[in-house]
PDB file of C-alpha atoms in Angstrom:
ATOM      1  CA  MET A   1       5.902  -3.198 -13.385  1.00 85.00           C
ATOM      2  CA  ILE A   2       5.011  -5.641 -10.633  1.00 87.00           C
ATOM      3  CA  SER A   3       1.456  -6.467  -9.601  1.00 93.00           C
ATOM      4  CA  THR A   4       0.741  -8.177  -6.243  1.00 92.00           C
ATOM      5  CA  THR A   5      -2.338  -9.023  -4.221  1.00 95.00           C
ATOM      6  CA  THR A   6      -2.018  -9.268  -0.438  1.00 95.00           C
ATOM      7  CA  THR A   7      -4.472 -10.357   2.239  1.00 96.00           C
ATOM      8  CA  VAL A   8      -5.008  -7.687   4.868  1.00 96.00           C
ATOM      9  CA  THR A   9      -6.608  -8.127   8.292  1.00 96.00           C
ATOM     10  CA  SER A  10      -6.896  -6.106  11.474  1.00 96.00           C
ATOM     11  CA  THR A  11      -3.212  -6.926  12.093  1.00 96.00           C
ATOM     12  CA  ARG A  12      -1.039  -4.664   9.947  1.00 96.00           C
ATOM     13  CA  VAL A  13       0.859  -6.216   7.058  1.00 97.00           C
ATOM     14  CA  LYS A  14       3.636  -4.933   4.776  1.00 96.00           C
ATOM     15  CA  ILE A  15       2.289  -4.407   1.233  1.00 95.00           C
ATOM     16  CA  VAL A  16       5.382  -2.727  -0.280  1.00 93.00           C
ATOM     17  CA  SER A  17       8.925  -3.653   0.762  1.00 91.00           C
ATOM     18  CA  ALA A  18      11.771  -1.146   0.920  1.00 89.00           C
ATOM     19  CA  ALA A  19      13.879  -0.658  -2.204  1.00 81.00           C
ATOM     20  CA  ILE A  20      17.361   0.638  -1.431  1.00 78.00           C
ATOM     21  CA  ASN A  21      18.190   1.944  -4.879  1.00 82.00           C
ATOM     22  CA  GLU A  22      15.130   3.779  -6.227  1.00 84.00           C
ATOM     23  CA  PRO A  23      11.849   5.491  -5.347  1.00 88.00           C
ATOM     24  CA  ARG A  24       8.718   3.814  -6.693  1.00 90.00           C
ATOM     25  CA  THR A  25       5.261   4.871  -7.789  1.00 92.00           C
ATOM     26  CA  ILE A  26       2.484   2.543  -6.702  1.00 95.00           C
ATOM     27  CA  ILE A  27      -1.241   2.241  -7.217  1.00 96.00           C
ATOM     28  CA  VAL A  28      -3.171   0.750  -4.306  1.00 97.00           C
ATOM     29  CA  ARG A  29      -6.669  -0.722  -4.767  1.00 96.00           C
ATOM     30  CA  PRO A  30      -8.497  -2.151  -1.720  1.00 97.00           C
ATOM     31  CA  ILE A  31     -10.959  -4.960  -2.453  1.00 94.00           C
ATOM     32  CA  GLY A  32     -13.764  -5.723  -0.019  1.00 93.00           C
ATOM     33  CA  ASN A  33     -13.320  -2.998   2.592  1.00 93.00           C
ATOM     34  CA  ASP A  34     -11.714   0.389   3.180  1.00 96.00           C
ATOM     35  CA  LEU A  35      -7.974   0.141   3.781  1.00 96.00           C
ATOM     36  CA  TYR A  36      -5.641   2.213   5.980  1.00 98.00           C
ATOM     37  CA  ILE A  37      -2.043   2.683   4.823  1.00 97.00           C
ATOM     38  CA  GLY A  38       1.055   4.081   6.488  1.00 97.00           C
ATOM     39  CA  GLY A  39       4.323   3.098   8.092  1.00 96.00           C
ATOM     40  CA  ALA A  40       5.086   0.079  10.260  1.00 96.00           C
ATOM     41  CA  ASP A  41       2.999   1.649  13.027  1.00 97.00           C
ATOM     42  CA  VAL A  42      -0.168   2.090  10.915  1.00 98.00           C
ATOM     43  CA  THR A  43      -3.535   1.646  12.625  1.00 97.00           C
ATOM     44  CA  THR A  44      -7.098   2.438  11.612  1.00 96.00           C
ATOM     45  CA  GLY A  45      -6.717   5.542  13.785  1.00 97.00           C
ATOM     46  CA  ASN A  46      -3.555   7.000  12.295  1.00 97.00           C
ATOM     47  CA  GLY A  47      -3.460   5.540   8.734  1.00 97.00           C
ATOM     48  CA  LEU A  48      -4.490   7.200   5.505  1.00 97.00           C
ATOM     49  CA  GLN A  49      -7.893   5.783   4.587  1.00 97.00           C
ATOM     50  CA  ILE A  50      -8.315   4.432   1.045  1.00 97.00           C
ATOM     51  CA  SER A  51     -11.939   3.704   0.059  1.00 97.00           C
ATOM     52  CA  ASN A  52     -12.927   0.248  -1.124  1.00 96.00           C
ATOM     53  CA  ASN A  53     -12.647  -0.356  -4.901  1.00 96.00           C
ATOM     54  CA  THR A  54     -10.863   2.909  -5.622  1.00 97.00           C
ATOM     55  CA  ASN A  55      -7.345   3.449  -6.981  1.00 97.00           C
ATOM     56  CA  PHE A  56      -4.872   5.528  -4.975  1.00 97.00           C
ATOM     57  CA  THR A  57      -1.489   6.536  -6.399  1.00 96.00           C
ATOM     58  CA  ILE A  58       1.486   7.346  -4.166  1.00 95.00           C
ATOM     59  CA  GLN A  59       5.267   7.644  -4.506  1.00 93.00           C
ATOM     60  CA  ILE A  60       7.337   5.625  -2.038  1.00 92.00           C
ATOM     61  CA  PRO A  61      10.836   7.040  -1.387  1.00 92.00           C
ATOM     62  CA  GLN A  62      13.800   4.695  -1.550  1.00 89.00           C
ATOM     63  CA  GLY A  63      14.314   2.776   1.672  1.00 92.00           C
ATOM     64  CA  GLU A  64      10.670   3.163   2.768  1.00 94.00           C
ATOM     65  CA  GLU A  65       7.975   0.513   3.159  1.00 94.00           C
ATOM     66  CA  LEU A  66       4.177   0.682   3.008  1.00 96.00           C
ATOM     67  CA  TRP A  67       1.948  -1.126   5.474  1.00 97.00           C
ATOM     68  CA  ALA A  68      -1.825  -1.670   5.538  1.00 97.00           C
ATOM     69  CA  VAL A  69      -4.592  -2.657   7.948  1.00 97.00           C
ATOM     70  CA  VAL A  70      -8.415  -2.952   7.848  1.00 97.00           C
ATOM     71  CA  THR A  71     -10.946  -2.465  10.627  1.00 96.00           C
ATOM     72  CA  SER A  72     -12.135  -6.085  10.675  1.00 94.00           C
ATOM     73  CA  GLY A  73     -12.327  -9.220   8.610  1.00 94.00           C
ATOM     74  CA  THR A  74     -10.002 -10.442   5.874  1.00 95.00           C
ATOM     75  CA  HIS A  75      -9.764  -8.404   2.673  1.00 95.00           C
ATOM     76  CA  SER A  76      -7.439  -8.045  -0.281  1.00 95.00           C
ATOM     77  CA  VAL A  77      -5.389  -5.191  -1.648  1.00 96.00           C
ATOM     78  CA  THR A  78      -3.853  -5.114  -5.111  1.00 95.00           C
ATOM     79  CA  VAL A  79      -0.664  -3.071  -5.595  1.00 95.00           C
ATOM     80  CA  LEU A  80       0.895  -2.129  -8.940  1.00 93.00           C
ATOM     81  CA  THR A  81       4.505  -0.929  -8.548  1.00 89.00           C
ATOM     82  CA  TRP A  82       7.033   0.582 -10.937  1.00 83.00           C
ATOM     83  CA  ALA A  83      10.270   2.527 -10.640  1.00 72.00           C
ATOM     84  CA  VAL A  84      10.164   6.301 -10.810  1.00 67.00           C
ATOM     85  CA  GLU A  85      12.041   7.837 -13.740  1.00 61.00           C
ATOM     86  CA  THR A  86      14.923  10.019 -12.556  1.00 53.00           C
ATOM     87  CA  ALA A  87      16.653  12.412 -14.892  1.00 50.00           C
TER      88      ALA A  87
END
């Protein structure tokens, strides 16, 4: 598993890079403000809203990235990532 903390502002930032060889499961936890996640085009209008101080689990397909943005200010997001088991 890999744990990272990233600063997020009103300018979108990549919080999970693409992995070419495997899908991943991640847990996202915004700290300080609600967070909006999505693709490279994420905005507060089209992103999936994650409430402050809550955990959100999502699977990221191989080759895909996850981006984040907040409405205003500077806030943190912690991401825990691990590979998905494939049988």
